[in-house]
Every structure is written in structure tokens, then in C-alpha cells.
Amino acid sequence: MIASNIFSTALDITSLERDFARADLEFNELDHSETSFEARIFLNNPNASDTTPKTLDNGYAGSFHIFGHGGCYGDEGHCTVAPRRRHDPRPAHPLTPAKKAVIATEAIRRALQADHQSVVLTVVPVITSLNERCSTENVLQFSEIKIVTYR
């Protein structure tokens, strides 16, 4: 397994509901066209790496897996995702960006106990499969991450 580009950012938690029954970390528009990987998520541990133990004491919030397509084997434009009309009954393009939700209730509760204005979210992508068409750089690509709480 190979650790790839580690992503870290601060998320504002000032408007976050504190009395929740469940809390998720949502990743939107994830790219899965390249290599397969596990994304390990840590809160308030910006130094997390692929060797960091996956425990609450280390800020571990959970993980998700991407089964990558291994790069494009078709002609130019073959892997380009074309938008579909709203009521198009055909299945979406196989490379349509994915959405992942990680239930991270206990880790988020623990992070909120520090009573800060933000929480540092660190995602460690660990490559689990690789071929000659895939790069090990920038395997974790997404448009948005957010904390969603439920009562």
C-alpha cells in the first residue's frame, strides 16, 4: 500500500448543531477514474499518516473506499462524462463522480468537546491497487466536504 497526497483543511463548526443523534462527513463529486484507494479520515490530527493507528484517541473518524477504474483505455473522449438530460432513463455514465458519506458521530462529538471555532480534517489516501495508467499524485479529488448532523 502506498500513501498518496494527504489532504488537510479546517472546517468551520460554529453553526453546527451540538445536540445530534448522528453526524456524517460527506464527500461530494469524488473522482474514481484512476486508482483504487482507502481514504482514512482523522479529526484534529493534521500529522496523521498511513501508519497512524485507527483509534478515536488519534482522531480517527472512519474511512471510505474507492474502487478505481484504472485509467482510460478508450479513444480520446471515451472517458469524458457528458451531462444527461434531466429525465433521461439511461444509467449514468460509469465515471459520473461519486458521493461518499462516512458516519463519524463519536469522532465529531469528541472534536466538538474542544470547543473551538473549527475542526481540522485530515484525509490520508492509501492506494490499494495501481497500474501503469494511474498516477499516485492527486488520487483524492472531490468538490466539497461537509459535516451533516441528524437529530
Short mmCIF file of C-alpha atoms in Angstrom, two decimals:
data_model
loop_
_atom_site.label_atom_id
_atom_site.label_comp_id
_atom_site.label_asym_id
_atom_site.label_seq_id
_atom_site.Cartn_x
_atom_site.Cartn_y
_atom_site.Cartn_z
CA MET A 1 0.00 0.00 0.00
CA ILE A 2 1.19 3.49 -0.84
CA ALA A 3 0.16 6.69 0.96
CA SER A 4 -0.66 9.42 -1.54
CA ASN A 5 -1.30 13.15 -1.27
CA ILE A 6 -2.59 13.85 2.22
CA PHE A 7 -5.41 16.41 2.33
CA SER A 8 -5.93 18.63 5.37
CA THR A 9 -8.28 21.55 5.95
CA ALA A 10 -10.12 23.36 8.74
CA LEU A 11 -13.91 23.08 8.79
CA ASP A 12 -15.96 25.79 10.49
CA ILE A 13 -18.14 24.27 13.22
CA THR A 14 -19.64 27.42 14.74
CA SER A 15 -23.09 26.81 13.19
CA LEU A 16 -23.05 23.05 13.76
CA GLU A 17 -25.94 21.61 15.78
CA ARG A 18 -24.47 20.30 19.06
CA ASP A 19 -27.34 18.06 20.15
CA PHE A 20 -27.33 15.46 17.37
CA ALA A 21 -28.06 11.76 17.23
CA ARG A 22 -25.80 11.14 14.24
CA ALA A 23 -23.12 13.05 12.37
CA ASP A 24 -21.73 12.27 8.91
CA LEU A 25 -18.82 13.52 6.85
CA GLU A 26 -20.00 13.89 3.25
CA PHE A 27 -17.64 13.99 0.28
CA ASN A 28 -19.23 15.18 -2.98
CA GLU A 29 -18.18 14.64 -6.59
CA LEU A 30 -15.38 12.17 -5.86
CA ASP A 31 -13.28 11.17 -8.85
CA HIS A 32 -12.94 7.39 -9.25
CA SER A 33 -11.44 7.25 -12.74
CA GLU A 34 -7.91 6.38 -11.63
CA THR A 35 -6.53 4.09 -8.92
CA SER A 36 -8.29 2.27 -6.07
CA PHE A 37 -7.70 3.62 -2.57
CA GLU A 38 -8.86 3.78 1.02
CA ALA A 39 -9.43 7.29 2.40
CA ARG A 40 -8.68 7.34 6.15
CA ILE A 41 -10.25 10.33 7.89
CA PHE A 42 -8.85 11.93 11.04
CA LEU A 43 -10.13 14.90 13.06
CA ASN A 44 -7.78 17.31 14.84
CA ASN A 45 -4.73 15.24 13.87
CA PRO A 46 -3.02 17.12 10.99
CA ASN A 47 0.05 14.87 11.30
CA ALA A 48 -1.89 11.69 10.54
CA SER A 49 -0.34 9.31 8.04
CA ASP A 50 -0.87 5.80 6.73
CA THR A 51 0.84 4.44 9.86
CA THR A 52 -1.37 6.33 12.34
CA PRO A 53 -3.46 3.85 14.34
CA LYS A 54 -7.16 3.98 13.50
CA THR A 55 -8.41 4.84 17.01
CA LEU A 56 -10.60 7.59 18.46
CA ASP A 57 -7.65 8.77 20.56
CA ASN A 58 -5.81 9.53 17.31
CA GLY A 59 -8.86 11.35 15.90
CA TYR A 60 -9.85 8.53 13.56
CA ALA A 61 -13.35 9.21 12.25
CA GLY A 62 -13.73 6.41 9.70
CA SER A 63 -12.84 5.65 6.12
CA PHE A 64 -14.31 5.03 2.69
CA HIS A 65 -13.02 3.04 -0.26
CA ILE A 66 -12.88 3.94 -3.92
CA PHE A 67 -12.76 1.11 -6.43
CA GLY A 68 -10.96 2.95 -9.21
CA HIS A 69 -11.42 2.33 -12.91
CA GLY A 70 -7.67 2.16 -13.54
CA GLY A 71 -7.38 4.98 -16.06
CA CYS A 72 -8.90 5.30 -19.50
CA TYR A 73 -8.37 2.56 -22.08
CA GLY A 74 -10.58 4.08 -24.80
CA ASP A 75 -10.06 6.64 -27.52
CA GLU A 76 -9.89 10.36 -26.77
CA GLY A 77 -13.18 11.49 -25.20
CA HIS A 78 -14.19 7.95 -24.26
CA CYS A 79 -14.00 8.69 -20.53
CA THR A 80 -15.47 12.19 -20.68
CA VAL A 81 -18.63 12.36 -18.61
CA ALA A 82 -21.31 14.05 -20.70
CA PRO A 83 -24.23 15.63 -18.85
CA ARG A 84 -27.57 13.90 -19.37
CA ARG A 85 -30.97 15.48 -19.72
CA ARG A 86 -32.99 15.57 -16.51
CA HIS A 87 -35.40 12.72 -17.32
CA ASP A 88 -33.01 10.58 -19.38
CA PRO A 89 -33.86 6.97 -18.38
CA ARG A 90 -30.43 5.56 -19.25
CA PRO A 91 -27.98 4.75 -16.44
CA ALA A 92 -25.45 7.44 -15.59
CA HIS A 93 -22.01 7.35 -17.23
CA PRO A 94 -19.77 4.87 -15.34
CA LEU A 95 -17.38 7.69 -14.42
CA THR A 96 -20.02 10.02 -13.01
CA PRO A 97 -18.45 11.46 -9.83
CA ALA A 98 -19.35 9.59 -6.65
CA LYS A 99 -20.64 10.71 -3.27
CA LYS A 100 -19.48 9.11 -0.01
CA ALA A 101 -20.88 9.57 3.48
CA VAL A 102 -18.93 8.38 6.50
CA ILE A 103 -20.80 8.01 9.79
CA ALA A 104 -18.44 9.75 12.23
CA THR A 105 -20.69 10.53 15.19
CA GLU A 106 -18.31 9.73 18.05
CA ALA A 107 -15.26 11.33 16.43
CA ILE A 108 -17.20 14.54 15.72
CA ARG A 109 -18.61 14.64 19.26
CA ARG A 110 -15.10 14.29 20.63
CA ALA A 111 -13.78 17.02 18.32
CA LEU A 112 -16.59 19.36 19.41
CA GLN A 113 -15.66 18.93 23.09
CA ALA A 114 -12.56 21.05 22.47
CA ASP A 115 -14.97 23.99 21.94
CA HIS A 116 -13.01 25.56 19.06
CA GLN A 117 -14.30 27.52 16.08
CA SER A 118 -13.14 24.83 13.65
CA VAL A 119 -12.06 21.22 13.40
CA VAL A 120 -9.04 20.11 11.38
CA LEU A 121 -9.99 17.36 8.96
CA THR A 122 -7.18 15.23 7.52
CA VAL A 123 -7.73 12.61 4.84
CA VAL A 124 -4.98 10.09 4.16
CA PRO A 125 -5.48 8.29 0.84
CA VAL A 126 -3.85 4.85 0.88
CA ILE A 127 -3.53 3.36 -2.60
CA THR A 128 -4.59 -0.28 -2.68
CA SER A 129 -4.25 -1.00 -6.41
CA LEU A 130 -2.17 0.58 -9.14
CA ASN A 131 -1.34 0.09 -12.82
CA GLU A 132 0.78 1.87 -15.42
CA ARG A 133 -2.09 4.17 -16.48
CA CYS A 134 -2.64 5.59 -12.99
CA SER A 135 -0.77 8.31 -11.17
CA THR A 136 -0.06 8.22 -7.45
CA GLU A 137 -0.44 12.01 -7.27
CA ASN A 138 -3.77 13.67 -6.50
CA VAL A 139 -5.77 10.46 -6.19
CA LEU A 140 -8.18 12.15 -3.78
CA GLN A 141 -10.20 14.64 -5.80
CA PHE A 142 -13.60 15.96 -4.76
CA SER A 143 -15.59 19.19 -4.96
CA GLU A 144 -16.92 19.57 -1.41
CA ILE A 145 -16.79 18.14 2.08
CA LYS A 146 -19.28 18.92 4.80
CA ILE A 147 -20.43 17.78 8.22
CA VAL A 148 -24.10 16.81 8.30
CA THR A 149 -25.91 16.21 11.58
CA TYR A 150 -29.21 14.49 12.31
CA ARG A 151 -31.47 14.81 15.35
#
